[in-house]
CSV table of C-alpha atoms in Angstrom, one decimal:
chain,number,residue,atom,x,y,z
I,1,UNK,CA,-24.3,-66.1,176.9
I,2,UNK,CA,-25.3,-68.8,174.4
I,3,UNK,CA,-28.0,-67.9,171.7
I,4,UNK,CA,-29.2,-71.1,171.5
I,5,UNK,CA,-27.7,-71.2,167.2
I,6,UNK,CA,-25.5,-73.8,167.1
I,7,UNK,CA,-22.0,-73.0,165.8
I,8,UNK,CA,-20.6,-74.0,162.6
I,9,UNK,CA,-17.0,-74.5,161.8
I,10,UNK,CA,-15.2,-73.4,159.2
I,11,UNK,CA,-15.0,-75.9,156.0
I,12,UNK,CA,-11.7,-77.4,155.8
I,13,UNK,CA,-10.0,-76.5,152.7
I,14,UNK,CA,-9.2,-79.8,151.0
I,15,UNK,CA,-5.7,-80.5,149.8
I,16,UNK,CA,-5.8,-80.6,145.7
I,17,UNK,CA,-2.1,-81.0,145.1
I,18,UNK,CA,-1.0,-84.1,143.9
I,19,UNK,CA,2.0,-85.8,145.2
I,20,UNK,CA,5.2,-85.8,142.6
I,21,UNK,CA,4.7,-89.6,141.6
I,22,UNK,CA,1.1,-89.2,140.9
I,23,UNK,CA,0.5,-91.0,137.4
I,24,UNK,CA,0.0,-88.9,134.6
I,25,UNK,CA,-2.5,-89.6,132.0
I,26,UNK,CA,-1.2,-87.8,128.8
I,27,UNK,CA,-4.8,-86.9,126.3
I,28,UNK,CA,-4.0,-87.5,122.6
I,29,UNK,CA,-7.5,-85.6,121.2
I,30,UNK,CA,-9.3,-85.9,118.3
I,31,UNK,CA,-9.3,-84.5,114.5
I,32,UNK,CA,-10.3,-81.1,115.9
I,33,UNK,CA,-9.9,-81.5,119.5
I,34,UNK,CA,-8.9,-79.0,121.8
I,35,UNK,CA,-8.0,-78.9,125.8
I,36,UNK,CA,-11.8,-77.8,126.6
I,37,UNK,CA,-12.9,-80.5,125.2
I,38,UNK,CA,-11.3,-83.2,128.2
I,39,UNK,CA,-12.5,-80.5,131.2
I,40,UNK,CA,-14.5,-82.9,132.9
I,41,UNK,CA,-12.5,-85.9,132.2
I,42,UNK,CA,-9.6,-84.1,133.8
I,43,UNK,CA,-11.8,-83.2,137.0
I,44,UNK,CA,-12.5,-87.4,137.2
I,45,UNK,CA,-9.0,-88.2,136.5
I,46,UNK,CA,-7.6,-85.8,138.9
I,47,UNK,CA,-10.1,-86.7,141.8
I,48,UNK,CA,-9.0,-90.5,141.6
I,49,UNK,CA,-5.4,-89.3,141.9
I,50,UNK,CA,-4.1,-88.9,138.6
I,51,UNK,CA,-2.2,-86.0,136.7
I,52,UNK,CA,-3.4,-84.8,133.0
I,53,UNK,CA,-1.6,-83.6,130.6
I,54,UNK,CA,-3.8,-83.0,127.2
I,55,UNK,CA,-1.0,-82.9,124.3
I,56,UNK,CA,-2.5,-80.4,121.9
I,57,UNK,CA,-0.8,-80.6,118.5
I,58,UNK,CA,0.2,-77.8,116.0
I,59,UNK,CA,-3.2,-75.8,115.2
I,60,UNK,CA,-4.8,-76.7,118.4
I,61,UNK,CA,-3.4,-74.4,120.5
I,62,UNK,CA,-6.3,-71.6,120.4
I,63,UNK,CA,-4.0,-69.2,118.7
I,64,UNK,CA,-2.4,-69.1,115.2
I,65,UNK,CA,-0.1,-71.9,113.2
I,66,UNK,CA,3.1,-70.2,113.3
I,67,UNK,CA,4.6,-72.4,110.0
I,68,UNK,CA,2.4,-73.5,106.8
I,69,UNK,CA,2.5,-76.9,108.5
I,70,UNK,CA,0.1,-79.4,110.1
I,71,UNK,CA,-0.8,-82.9,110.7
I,72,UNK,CA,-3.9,-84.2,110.6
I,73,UNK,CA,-3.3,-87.1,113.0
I,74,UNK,CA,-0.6,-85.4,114.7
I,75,UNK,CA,3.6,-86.4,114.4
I,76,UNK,CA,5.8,-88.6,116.5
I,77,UNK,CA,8.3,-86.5,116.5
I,78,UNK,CA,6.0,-83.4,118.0
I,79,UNK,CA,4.4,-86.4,120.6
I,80,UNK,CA,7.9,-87.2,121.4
I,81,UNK,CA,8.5,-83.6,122.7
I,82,UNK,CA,5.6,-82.9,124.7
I,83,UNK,CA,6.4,-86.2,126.4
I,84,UNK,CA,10.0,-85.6,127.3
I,85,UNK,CA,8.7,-82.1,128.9
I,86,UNK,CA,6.4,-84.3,130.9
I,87,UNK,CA,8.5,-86.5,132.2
I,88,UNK,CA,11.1,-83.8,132.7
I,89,UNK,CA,9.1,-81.9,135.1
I,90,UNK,CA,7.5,-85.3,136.7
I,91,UNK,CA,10.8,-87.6,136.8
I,92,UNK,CA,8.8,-90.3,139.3
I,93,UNK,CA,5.9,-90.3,137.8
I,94,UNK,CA,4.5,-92.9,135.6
I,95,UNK,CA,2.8,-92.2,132.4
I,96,UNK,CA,-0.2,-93.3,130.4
I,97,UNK,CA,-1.4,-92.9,127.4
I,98,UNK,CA,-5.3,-92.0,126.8
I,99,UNK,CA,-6.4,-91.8,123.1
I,100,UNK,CA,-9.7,-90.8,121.3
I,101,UNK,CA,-11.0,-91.0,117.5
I,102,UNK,CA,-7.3,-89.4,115.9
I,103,UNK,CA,-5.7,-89.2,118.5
I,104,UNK,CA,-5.3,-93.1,118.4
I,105,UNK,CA,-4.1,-93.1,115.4
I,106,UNK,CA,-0.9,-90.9,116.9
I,107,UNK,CA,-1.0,-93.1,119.7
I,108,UNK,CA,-0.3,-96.5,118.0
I,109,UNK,CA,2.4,-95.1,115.2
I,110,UNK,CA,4.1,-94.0,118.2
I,111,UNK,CA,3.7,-97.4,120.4
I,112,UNK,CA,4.8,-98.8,117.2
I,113,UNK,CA,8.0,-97.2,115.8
I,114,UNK,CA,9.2,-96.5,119.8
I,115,UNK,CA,8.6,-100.3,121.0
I,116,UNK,CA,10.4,-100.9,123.9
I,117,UNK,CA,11.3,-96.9,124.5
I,118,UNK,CA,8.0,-96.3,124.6
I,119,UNK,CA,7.5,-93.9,127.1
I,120,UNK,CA,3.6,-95.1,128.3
I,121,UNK,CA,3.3,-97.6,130.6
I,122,UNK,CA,0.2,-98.9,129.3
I,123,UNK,CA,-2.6,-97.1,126.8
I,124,UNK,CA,-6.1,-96.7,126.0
I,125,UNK,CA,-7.8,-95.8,122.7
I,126,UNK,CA,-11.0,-95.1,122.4
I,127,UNK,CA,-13.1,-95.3,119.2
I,128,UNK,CA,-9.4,-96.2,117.1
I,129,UNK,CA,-8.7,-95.5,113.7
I,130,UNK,CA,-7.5,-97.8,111.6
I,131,UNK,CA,-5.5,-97.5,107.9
I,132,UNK,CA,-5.3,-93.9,106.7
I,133,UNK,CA,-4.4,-94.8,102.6
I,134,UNK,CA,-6.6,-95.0,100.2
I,135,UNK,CA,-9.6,-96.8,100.7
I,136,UNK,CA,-8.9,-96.2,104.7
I,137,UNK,CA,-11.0,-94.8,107.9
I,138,UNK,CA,-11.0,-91.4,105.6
I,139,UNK,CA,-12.4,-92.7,102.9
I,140,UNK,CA,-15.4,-94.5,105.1
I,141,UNK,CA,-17.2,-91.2,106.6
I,142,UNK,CA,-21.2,-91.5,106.6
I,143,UNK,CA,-21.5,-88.1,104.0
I,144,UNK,CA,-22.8,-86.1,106.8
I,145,UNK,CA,-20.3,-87.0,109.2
I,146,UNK,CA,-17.7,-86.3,106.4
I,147,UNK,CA,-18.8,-82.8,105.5
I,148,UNK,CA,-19.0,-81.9,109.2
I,149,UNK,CA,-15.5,-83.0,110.0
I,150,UNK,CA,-14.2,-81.4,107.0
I,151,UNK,CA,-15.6,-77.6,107.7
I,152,UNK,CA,-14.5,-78.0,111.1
I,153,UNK,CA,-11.0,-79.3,109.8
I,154,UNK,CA,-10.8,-76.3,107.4
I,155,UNK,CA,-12.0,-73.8,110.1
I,156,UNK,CA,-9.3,-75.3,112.2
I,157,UNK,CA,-6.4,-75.4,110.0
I,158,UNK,CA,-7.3,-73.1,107.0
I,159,UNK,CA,-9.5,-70.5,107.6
I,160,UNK,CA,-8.9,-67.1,110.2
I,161,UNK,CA,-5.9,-66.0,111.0
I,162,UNK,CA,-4.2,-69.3,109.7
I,163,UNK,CA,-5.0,-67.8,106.3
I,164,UNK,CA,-1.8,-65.2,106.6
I,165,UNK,CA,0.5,-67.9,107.1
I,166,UNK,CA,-0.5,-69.8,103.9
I,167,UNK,CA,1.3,-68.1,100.9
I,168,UNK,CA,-1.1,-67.0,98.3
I,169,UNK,CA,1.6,-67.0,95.3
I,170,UNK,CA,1.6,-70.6,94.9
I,171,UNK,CA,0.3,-72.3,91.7
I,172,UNK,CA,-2.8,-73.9,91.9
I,173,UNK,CA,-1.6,-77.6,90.9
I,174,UNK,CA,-3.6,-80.4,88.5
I,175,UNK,CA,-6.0,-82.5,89.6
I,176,UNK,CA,-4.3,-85.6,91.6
I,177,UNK,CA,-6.8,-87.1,93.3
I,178,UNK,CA,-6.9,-90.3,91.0
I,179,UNK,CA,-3.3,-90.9,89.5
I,180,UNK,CA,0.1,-90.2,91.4
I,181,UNK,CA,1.6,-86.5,91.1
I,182,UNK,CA,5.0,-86.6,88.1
I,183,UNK,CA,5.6,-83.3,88.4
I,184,UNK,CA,7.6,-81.7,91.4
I,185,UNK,CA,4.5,-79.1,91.7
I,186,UNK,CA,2.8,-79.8,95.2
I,187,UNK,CA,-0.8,-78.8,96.0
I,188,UNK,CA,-1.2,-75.6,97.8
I,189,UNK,CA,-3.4,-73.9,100.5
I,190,UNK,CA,-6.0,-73.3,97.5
I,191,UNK,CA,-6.2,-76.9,96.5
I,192,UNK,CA,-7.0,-77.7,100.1
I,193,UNK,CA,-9.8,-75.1,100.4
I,194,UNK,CA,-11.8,-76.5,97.4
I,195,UNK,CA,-11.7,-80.0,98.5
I,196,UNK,CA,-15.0,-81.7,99.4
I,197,UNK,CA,-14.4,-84.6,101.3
I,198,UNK,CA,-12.3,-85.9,103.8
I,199,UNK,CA,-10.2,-88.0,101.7
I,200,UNK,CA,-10.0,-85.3,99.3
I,201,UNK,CA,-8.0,-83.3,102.3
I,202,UNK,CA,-6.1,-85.9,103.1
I,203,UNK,CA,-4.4,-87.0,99.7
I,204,UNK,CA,-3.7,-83.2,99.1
I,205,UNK,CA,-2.1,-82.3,102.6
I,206,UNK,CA,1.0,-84.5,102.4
I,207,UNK,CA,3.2,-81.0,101.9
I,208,UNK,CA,1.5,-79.7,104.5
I,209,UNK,CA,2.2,-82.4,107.0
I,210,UNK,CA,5.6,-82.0,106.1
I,211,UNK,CA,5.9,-84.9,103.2
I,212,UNK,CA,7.3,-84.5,99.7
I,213,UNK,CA,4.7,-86.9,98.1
I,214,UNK,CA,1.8,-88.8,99.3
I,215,UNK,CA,3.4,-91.9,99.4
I,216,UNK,CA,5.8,-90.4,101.9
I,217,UNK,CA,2.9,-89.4,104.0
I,218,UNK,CA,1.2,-92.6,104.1
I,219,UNK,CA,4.7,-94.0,105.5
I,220,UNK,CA,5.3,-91.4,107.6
I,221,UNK,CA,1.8,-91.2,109.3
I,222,UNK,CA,-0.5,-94.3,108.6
I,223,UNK,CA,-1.1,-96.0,112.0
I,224,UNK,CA,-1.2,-99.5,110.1
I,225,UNK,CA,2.1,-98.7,108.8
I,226,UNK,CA,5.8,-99.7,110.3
I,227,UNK,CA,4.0,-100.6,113.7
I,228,UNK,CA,6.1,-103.1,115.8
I,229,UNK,CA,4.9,-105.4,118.2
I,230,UNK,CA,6.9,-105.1,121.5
């Protein structure tokens, strides 16, 4: 005997599994950026039919560095990795590059040294950075915007439990924020802790970031450096 309540199907559970050659839009984040910080832009991207892979670099990973070493704007060679699992686990897929603030300046080193093996297919950067030596984008931070980044770069990088991995034996090295280093002593975690600006933490980090000299950093990392037009 009807009750007179209509009756009301059951929802359809809708299907969120992409297909194998969705594209993939692979996140390069910002100075201190981490995989929260892309939640909803994941949600968009993924409901207009893309994959997202955010490619967190050493010290954003939510958990401890495991070496003394870091990049501020990340490395090629790490980018090059997390890319190659990517593609590995989604051979038809095609992949793009999406860039913020740092992450851009990753983005175009790697455009540039790869040229024609670069592995995106096309790329976006969004609020780029330009030259990283002296005089650069870290040298150009409103003081505010300066002291911000750097506490959050040394809470990122420095302080917690990163503090164990840093040894506390090394010399604390002379002042070299004006004139080129001529010794073969190298800054240490102290001399990173008592910087006060942005470029400050930059010139001092080159060991850290896996450079012997400053010089070698600035070739190694600038993204106005050896950059190749394809």
């Amino acid at each position: 005997q009807s009750t007179g309540t209509p009756q009301t199907k059951p929802k359809k559970k809708k299907n969120h599994k992409l297909p194998a050659d969705a594209p993939i839009v692979a996140v390069m984040h910002t100075l201190t950026g981490t995989s929260d910080d892309f939640a909803s832009f994941a949600h968009a991207a993924h409901a207009r039919g893309f994959r997202v892979a955010v490619l967190l670099r050493r010290g954003h990973l939510g958990s401890p560095l495991k070496t003394g070493r870091f990049n501020l704007l990340g490395s090629c060679a790490d980018l090059e990795i997390h890319l190659e699992r990517v593609t590995k686990r989604f051979p038809l897929a095609k992949v793009f590059g999406h860039a913020e603030s740092a992450g851009t300046g990753l983005a175009v080193r790697y455009a540039g040294e790869k040229n024609t093996q670069c592995l995106f297919h096309a790329m976006v950067c969004v609020c780029p950075g330009y030259d990283t030596t002296e005089g650069g984008a870290f040298s150009r931070f409103e003081p505010f915007l300066d002291a911000h980044l750097l506490r959050s770069v040394k809470a990122s990088f420095l302080r917690g439990a990163n503090e164990d991995v840093f040894s506390s034996t090394e010399t604390s090295t002379a002042d070299v924020l004006s004139s080129p280093r001529s010794s073969d002593a190298h800054p240490c975690y102290s001399d990173l802790l008592a910087t006060e600006t942005m470029a400050d933490f930059l010139r001092l980090s080159y060991k850290m970031q896996g450079n012997d000299s400053l010089r070698a950093d600035h070739d190694n990392a600038n993204p106005m450096g050896t950059v190749l037009t394809p």
